[in-house]
Amino acid sequence: MTDTPPDRLSTDPSSPYFDQPALERGIGIRFKGKQRHDVEEYDRAAGWIRVALGKKVDRHGRPLTIKLTGEVEAWFERPAPGTEGEDSAEG
């Protein structure tokens, strides 16, 4: 079984694509070959990410974002709880 993050994920709790357990494990994002740490939302299948536009916020206090298109790779930075020692004990 491969351990891959969801195809679409958001850090905004009001989004339908918000997934707290996945975010707690940490998600690594590589966009157009460079690792990014400022991604607010991504969609691997559609090939885009959303990043904050400086320190600007909308009238509700949420950061303004810009959508960038390109190749998106995502991975978990930490293993799932309870699976730490499973790979090391092979025959």
mmCIF file of N, CA and C in Angstrom:
data_model
loop_
_atom_site.group_PDB
_atom_site.id
_atom_site.type_symbol
_atom_site.label_atom_id
_atom_site.label_comp_id
_atom_site.label_asym_id
_atom_site.label_seq_id
_atom_site.Cartn_x
_atom_site.Cartn_y
_atom_site.Cartn_z
ATOM 1 N N MET A 1 0.840 -1.180 0.000
ATOM 2 C CA MET A 1 0.000 0.000 0.000
ATOM 3 C C MET A 1 0.886 1.245 0.000
ATOM 4 N N THR A 2 0.645 2.134 -0.936
ATOM 5 C CA THR A 2 1.415 3.368 -0.981
ATOM 6 C C THR A 2 0.789 4.393 -0.048
ATOM 7 N N ASP A 3 1.644 5.171 0.567
ATOM 8 C CA ASP A 3 1.203 6.182 1.514
ATOM 9 C C ASP A 3 1.355 7.547 0.857
ATOM 10 N N THR A 4 0.313 7.973 0.136
ATOM 11 C CA THR A 4 0.368 9.245 -0.579
ATOM 12 C C THR A 4 -0.666 10.212 -0.021
ATOM 13 N N PRO A 5 -0.350 11.494 -0.028
ATOM 14 C CA PRO A 5 -1.311 12.491 0.443
ATOM 15 C C PRO A 5 -2.471 12.641 -0.540
ATOM 16 N N PRO A 6 -3.536 13.305 -0.116
ATOM 17 C CA PRO A 6 -4.687 13.497 -1.010
ATOM 18 C C PRO A 6 -4.305 14.296 -2.263
ATOM 19 N N ASP A 7 -5.046 14.102 -3.353
ATOM 20 C CA ASP A 7 -4.785 14.841 -4.588
ATOM 21 C C ASP A 7 -5.036 16.329 -4.417
ATOM 22 N N ARG A 8 -5.963 16.687 -3.532
ATOM 23 C CA ARG A 8 -6.250 18.094 -3.289
ATOM 24 C C ARG A 8 -6.337 18.319 -1.781
ATOM 25 N N LEU A 9 -5.684 19.365 -1.299
ATOM 26 C CA LEU A 9 -5.645 19.638 0.130
ATOM 27 C C LEU A 9 -5.562 21.136 0.355
ATOM 28 N N SER A 10 -6.233 21.603 1.418
ATOM 29 C CA SER A 10 -6.236 23.021 1.766
ATOM 30 C C SER A 10 -5.916 23.187 3.241
ATOM 31 N N THR A 11 -5.275 24.304 3.592
ATOM 32 C CA THR A 11 -4.983 24.607 4.993
ATOM 33 C C THR A 11 -6.107 25.423 5.635
ATOM 34 N N ASP A 12 -7.119 25.810 4.860
ATOM 35 C CA ASP A 12 -8.237 26.610 5.360
ATOM 36 C C ASP A 12 -9.300 25.693 5.966
ATOM 37 N N PRO A 13 -9.576 25.815 7.280
ATOM 38 C CA PRO A 13 -10.561 24.934 7.924
ATOM 39 C C PRO A 13 -11.970 25.021 7.347
ATOM 40 N N SER A 14 -12.321 26.104 6.664
ATOM 41 C CA SER A 14 -13.655 26.222 6.084
ATOM 42 C C SER A 14 -13.756 25.567 4.703
ATOM 43 N N SER A 15 -12.641 25.099 4.170
ATOM 44 C CA SER A 15 -12.631 24.470 2.848
ATOM 45 C C SER A 15 -13.090 23.013 2.931
ATOM 46 N N PRO A 16 -13.795 22.519 1.904
ATOM 47 C CA PRO A 16 -14.155 21.089 1.887
ATOM 48 C C PRO A 16 -12.942 20.179 1.691
ATOM 49 N N TYR A 17 -11.798 20.740 1.315
ATOM 50 C CA TYR A 17 -10.589 19.956 1.091
ATOM 51 C C TYR A 17 -9.638 20.009 2.282
ATOM 52 N N PHE A 18 -10.080 20.513 3.409
ATOM 53 C CA PHE A 18 -9.289 20.562 4.641
ATOM 54 C C PHE A 18 -9.265 19.173 5.263
ATOM 55 N N ASP A 19 -8.073 18.686 5.626
ATOM 56 C CA ASP A 19 -7.907 17.366 6.237
ATOM 57 C C ASP A 19 -6.878 17.482 7.361
ATOM 58 N N GLN A 20 -7.358 17.658 8.591
ATOM 59 C CA GLN A 20 -6.477 17.885 9.737
ATOM 60 C C GLN A 20 -5.470 16.751 9.958
ATOM 61 N N PRO A 21 -5.869 15.466 9.926
ATOM 62 C CA PRO A 21 -4.874 14.400 10.143
ATOM 63 C C PRO A 21 -3.742 14.414 9.104
ATOM 64 N N ALA A 22 -4.063 14.718 7.861
ATOM 65 C CA ALA A 22 -3.021 14.787 6.825
ATOM 66 C C ALA A 22 -2.089 15.966 7.079
ATOM 67 N N LEU A 23 -2.640 17.105 7.477
ATOM 68 C CA LEU A 23 -1.814 18.280 7.739
ATOM 69 C C LEU A 23 -0.916 18.087 8.952
ATOM 70 N N GLU A 24 -1.384 17.337 9.955
ATOM 71 C CA GLU A 24 -0.575 17.081 11.150
ATOM 72 C C GLU A 24 0.660 16.240 10.826
ATOM 73 N N ARG A 25 0.562 15.402 9.808
ATOM 74 C CA ARG A 25 1.713 14.591 9.390
ATOM 75 C C ARG A 25 2.726 15.412 8.616
ATOM 76 N N GLY A 26 2.324 16.555 8.132
ATOM 77 C CA GLY A 26 3.211 17.400 7.345
ATOM 78 C C GLY A 26 3.166 17.011 5.883
ATOM 79 N N ILE A 27 3.005 17.976 5.027
ATOM 80 C CA ILE A 27 2.948 17.743 3.592
ATOM 81 C C ILE A 27 4.095 18.503 2.944
ATOM 82 N N GLY A 28 4.904 17.794 2.187
ATOM 83 C CA GLY A 28 5.959 18.429 1.406
ATOM 84 C C GLY A 28 5.432 18.692 0.006
ATOM 85 N N ILE A 29 5.730 19.864 -0.536
ATOM 86 C CA ILE A 29 5.263 20.239 -1.875
ATOM 87 C C ILE A 29 6.456 20.647 -2.726
ATOM 88 N N ARG A 30 6.532 20.073 -3.916
ATOM 89 C CA ARG A 30 7.513 20.500 -4.908
ATOM 90 C C ARG A 30 6.720 21.010 -6.098
ATOM 91 N N PHE A 31 6.947 22.269 -6.464
ATOM 92 C CA PHE A 31 6.234 22.912 -7.560
ATOM 93 C C PHE A 31 7.242 23.353 -8.609
ATOM 94 N N LYS A 32 7.082 22.840 -9.808
ATOM 95 C CA LYS A 32 7.999 23.116 -10.919
ATOM 96 C C LYS A 32 9.449 22.828 -10.526
ATOM 97 N N GLY A 33 9.660 21.743 -9.780
ATOM 98 C CA GLY A 33 11.000 21.305 -9.421
ATOM 99 C C GLY A 33 11.598 21.956 -8.189
ATOM 100 N N LYS A 34 10.906 22.911 -7.566
ATOM 101 C CA LYS A 34 11.423 23.577 -6.370
ATOM 102 C C LYS A 34 10.490 23.319 -5.190
ATOM 103 N N GLN A 35 11.086 23.052 -4.043
ATOM 104 C CA GLN A 35 10.296 22.806 -2.841
ATOM 105 C C GLN A 35 9.719 24.118 -2.331
ATOM 106 N N ARG A 36 8.402 24.097 -2.000
ATOM 107 C CA ARG A 36 7.710 25.299 -1.524
ATOM 108 C C ARG A 36 7.209 25.056 -0.111
ATOM 109 N N HIS A 37 7.271 26.097 0.721
ATOM 110 C CA HIS A 37 6.800 26.008 2.099
ATOM 111 C C HIS A 37 5.654 26.973 2.371
ATOM 112 N N ASP A 38 5.180 27.677 1.340
ATOM 113 C CA ASP A 38 4.160 28.699 1.512
ATOM 114 C C ASP A 38 2.837 28.358 0.823
ATOM 115 N N VAL A 39 2.584 27.089 0.581
ATOM 116 C CA VAL A 39 1.393 26.665 -0.160
ATOM 117 C C VAL A 39 0.174 26.631 0.762
ATOM 118 N N GLU A 40 -0.888 27.317 0.357
ATOM 119 C CA GLU A 40 -2.147 27.336 1.105
ATOM 120 C C GLU A 40 -3.067 26.189 0.663
ATOM 121 N N GLU A 41 -3.036 25.860 -0.624
ATOM 122 C CA GLU A 41 -3.879 24.802 -1.188
ATOM 123 C C GLU A 41 -3.201 24.278 -2.446
ATOM 124 N N TYR A 42 -3.423 23.005 -2.750
ATOM 125 C CA TYR A 42 -2.868 22.448 -3.987
ATOM 126 C C TYR A 42 -3.844 21.449 -4.581
ATOM 127 N N ASP A 43 -3.679 21.197 -5.881
ATOM 128 C CA ASP A 43 -4.428 20.164 -6.598
ATOM 129 C C ASP A 43 -3.447 19.519 -7.568
ATOM 130 N N ARG A 44 -3.005 18.306 -7.230
ATOM 131 C CA ARG A 44 -2.017 17.615 -8.076
ATOM 132 C C ARG A 44 -2.589 17.268 -9.434
ATOM 133 N N ALA A 45 -3.827 16.771 -9.480
ATOM 134 C CA ALA A 45 -4.421 16.332 -10.739
ATOM 135 C C ALA A 45 -4.580 17.494 -11.725
ATOM 136 N N ALA A 46 -5.013 18.646 -11.241
ATOM 137 C CA ALA A 46 -5.204 19.810 -12.112
ATOM 138 C C ALA A 46 -3.906 20.581 -12.329
ATOM 139 N N GLY A 47 -2.887 20.354 -11.476
ATOM 140 C CA GLY A 47 -1.593 20.993 -11.649
ATOM 141 C C GLY A 47 -1.563 22.454 -11.232
ATOM 142 N N TRP A 48 -2.004 22.755 -10.015
ATOM 143 C CA TRP A 48 -1.921 24.129 -9.521
ATOM 144 C C TRP A 48 -1.740 24.169 -8.010
ATOM 145 N N ILE A 49 -1.221 25.315 -7.540
ATOM 146 C CA ILE A 49 -1.107 25.592 -6.115
ATOM 147 C C ILE A 49 -1.645 27.002 -5.861
ATOM 148 N N ARG A 50 -2.031 27.267 -4.632
ATOM 149 C CA ARG A 50 -2.401 28.626 -4.205
ATOM 150 C C ARG A 50 -1.419 29.046 -3.128
ATOM 151 N N VAL A 51 -0.872 30.241 -3.285
ATOM 152 C CA VAL A 51 0.060 30.794 -2.307
ATOM 153 C C VAL A 51 -0.426 32.175 -1.890
ATOM 154 N N ALA A 52 -0.057 32.552 -0.657
ATOM 155 C CA ALA A 52 -0.454 33.862 -0.144
ATOM 156 C C ALA A 52 0.225 34.963 -0.953
ATOM 157 N N LEU A 53 -0.497 36.051 -1.133
ATOM 158 C CA LEU A 53 0.003 37.198 -1.894
ATOM 159 C C LEU A 53 0.541 38.234 -0.916
ATOM 160 N N GLY A 54 1.754 37.998 -0.431
ATOM 161 C CA GLY A 54 2.356 38.891 0.557
ATOM 162 C C GLY A 54 1.610 38.831 1.874
ATOM 163 N N LYS A 55 1.453 39.981 2.504
ATOM 164 C CA LYS A 55 0.731 40.044 3.779
ATOM 165 C C LYS A 55 -0.662 40.626 3.618
ATOM 166 N N LYS A 56 -1.140 40.696 2.378
ATOM 167 C CA LYS A 56 -2.456 41.273 2.110
ATOM 168 C C LYS A 56 -3.556 40.319 2.553
ATOM 169 N N VAL A 57 -4.633 40.887 3.108
ATOM 170 C CA VAL A 57 -5.775 40.093 3.547
ATOM 171 C C VAL A 57 -7.055 40.676 2.963
ATOM 172 N N ASP A 58 -8.083 39.827 2.873
ATOM 173 C CA ASP A 58 -9.376 40.315 2.405
ATOM 174 C C ASP A 58 -10.137 40.944 3.574
ATOM 175 N N ARG A 59 -11.355 41.347 3.336
ATOM 176 C CA ARG A 59 -12.117 42.043 4.384
ATOM 177 C C ARG A 59 -12.505 41.139 5.544
ATOM 178 N N HIS A 60 -12.343 39.828 5.387
ATOM 179 C CA HIS A 60 -12.632 38.882 6.463
ATOM 180 C C HIS A 60 -11.370 38.473 7.223
ATOM 181 N N GLY A 61 -10.226 39.025 6.837
ATOM 182 C CA GLY A 61 -8.968 38.727 7.504
ATOM 183 C C GLY A 61 -8.227 37.514 6.969
ATOM 184 N N ARG A 62 -8.743 36.888 5.922
ATOM 185 C CA ARG A 62 -8.061 35.749 5.304
ATOM 186 C C ARG A 62 -7.036 36.250 4.294
ATOM 187 N N PRO A 63 -5.914 35.543 4.149
ATOM 188 C CA PRO A 63 -4.893 36.020 3.204
ATOM 189 C C PRO A 63 -5.381 35.956 1.760
ATOM 190 N N LEU A 64 -5.006 36.950 0.981
ATOM 191 C CA LEU A 64 -5.277 36.914 -0.453
ATOM 192 C C LEU A 64 -4.311 35.922 -1.072
ATOM 193 N N THR A 65 -4.778 35.142 -2.023
ATOM 194 C CA THR A 65 -3.937 34.116 -2.635
ATOM 195 C C THR A 65 -3.897 34.290 -4.144
ATOM 196 N N ILE A 66 -2.883 33.693 -4.735
ATOM 197 C CA ILE A 66 -2.743 33.673 -6.183
ATOM 198 C C ILE A 66 -2.580 32.213 -6.605
ATOM 199 N N LYS A 67 -3.183 31.869 -7.734
ATOM 200 C CA LYS A 67 -3.130 30.499 -8.243
ATOM 201 C C LYS A 67 -2.023 30.393 -9.283
ATOM 202 N N LEU A 68 -1.090 29.460 -9.061
ATOM 203 C CA LEU A 68 0.016 29.217 -9.981
ATOM 204 C C LEU A 68 -0.142 27.828 -10.588
ATOM 205 N N THR A 69 0.065 27.702 -11.901
ATOM 206 C CA THR A 69 -0.098 26.407 -12.556
ATOM 207 C C THR A 69 1.261 25.831 -12.923
ATOM 208 N N GLY A 70 1.344 24.512 -12.854
ATOM 209 C CA GLY A 70 2.574 23.799 -13.184
ATOM 210 C C GLY A 70 2.546 22.417 -12.551
ATOM 211 N N GLU A 71 3.654 21.702 -12.667
ATOM 212 C CA GLU A 71 3.761 20.346 -12.120
ATOM 213 C C GLU A 71 3.840 20.398 -10.596
ATOM 214 N N VAL A 72 2.969 19.623 -9.935
ATOM 215 C CA VAL A 72 2.904 19.598 -8.475
ATOM 216 C C VAL A 72 3.191 18.186 -7.980
ATOM 217 N N GLU A 73 4.142 18.066 -7.043
ATOM 218 C CA GLU A 73 4.413 16.793 -6.372
ATOM 219 C C GLU A 73 4.152 17.005 -4.881
ATOM 220 N N ALA A 74 3.545 16.009 -4.239
ATOM 221 C CA ALA A 74 3.259 16.109 -2.803
ATOM 222 C C ALA A 74 3.648 14.800 -2.121
ATOM 223 N N TRP A 75 4.095 14.895 -0.864
ATOM 224 C CA TRP A 75 4.460 13.720 -0.084
ATOM 225 C C TRP A 75 4.259 14.023 1.391
ATOM 226 N N PHE A 76 4.103 12.961 2.182
ATOM 227 C CA PHE A 76 4.022 13.109 3.628
ATOM 228 C C PHE A 76 5.434 13.236 4.184
ATOM 229 N N GLU A 77 5.633 14.147 5.131
ATOM 230 C CA GLU A 77 6.942 14.330 5.745
ATOM 231 C C GLU A 77 7.168 13.390 6.920
ATOM 232 N N ARG A 78 6.086 12.900 7.543
ATOM 233 C CA ARG A 78 6.185 11.964 8.669
ATOM 234 C C ARG A 78 5.297 10.758 8.387
ATOM 235 N N PRO A 79 5.695 9.566 8.870
ATOM 236 C CA PRO A 79 4.874 8.367 8.656
ATOM 237 C C PRO A 79 3.581 8.428 9.457
ATOM 238 N N ALA A 80 2.632 7.613 9.062
ATOM 239 C CA ALA A 80 1.358 7.546 9.767
ATOM 240 C C ALA A 80 1.573 7.010 11.171
ATOM 241 N N PRO A 81 0.772 7.440 12.130
ATOM 242 C CA PRO A 81 0.922 6.932 13.498
ATOM 243 C C PRO A 81 0.780 5.406 13.540
ATOM 244 N N GLY A 82 1.680 4.754 14.247
ATOM 245 C CA GLY A 82 1.636 3.288 14.381
ATOM 246 C C GLY A 82 2.352 2.535 13.296
ATOM 247 N N THR A 83 3.015 3.212 12.342
ATOM 248 C CA THR A 83 3.706 2.512 11.258
ATOM 249 C C THR A 83 5.202 2.748 11.264
ATOM 250 N N GLU A 84 5.754 3.295 12.368
ATOM 251 C CA GLU A 84 7.171 3.648 12.397
ATOM 252 C C GLU A 84 8.100 2.463 12.168
ATOM 253 N N GLY A 85 7.885 1.316 12.803
ATOM 254 C CA GLY A 85 8.850 0.225 12.724
ATOM 255 C C GLY A 85 8.523 -0.869 11.736
ATOM 256 N N GLU A 86 7.542 -0.724 10.888
ATOM 257 C CA GLU A 86 7.110 -1.808 10.009
ATOM 258 C C GLU A 86 8.092 -2.101 8.891
ATOM 259 N N ASP A 87 8.793 -1.091 8.356
ATOM 260 C CA ASP A 87 9.673 -1.295 7.222
ATOM 261 C C ASP A 87 11.003 -1.935 7.604
ATOM 262 N N SER A 88 11.461 -1.742 8.837
ATOM 263 C CA SER A 88 12.813 -2.151 9.205
ATOM 264 C C SER A 88 12.962 -3.647 9.472
ATOM 265 N N ALA A 89 11.911 -4.378 9.779
ATOM 266 C CA ALA A 89 12.023 -5.795 10.156
ATOM 267 C C ALA A 89 11.627 -6.693 8.995
ATOM 268 N N GLU A 90 12.540 -6.868 8.035
ATOM 269 C CA GLU A 90 12.271 -7.777 6.926
ATOM 270 C C GLU A 90 13.296 -8.907 6.958
ATOM 271 N N GLY A 91 12.798 -10.154 6.798
ATOM 272 C CA GLY A 91 13.451 -11.343 6.824
ATOM 273 C C GLY A 91 14.752 -11.769 6.740
#
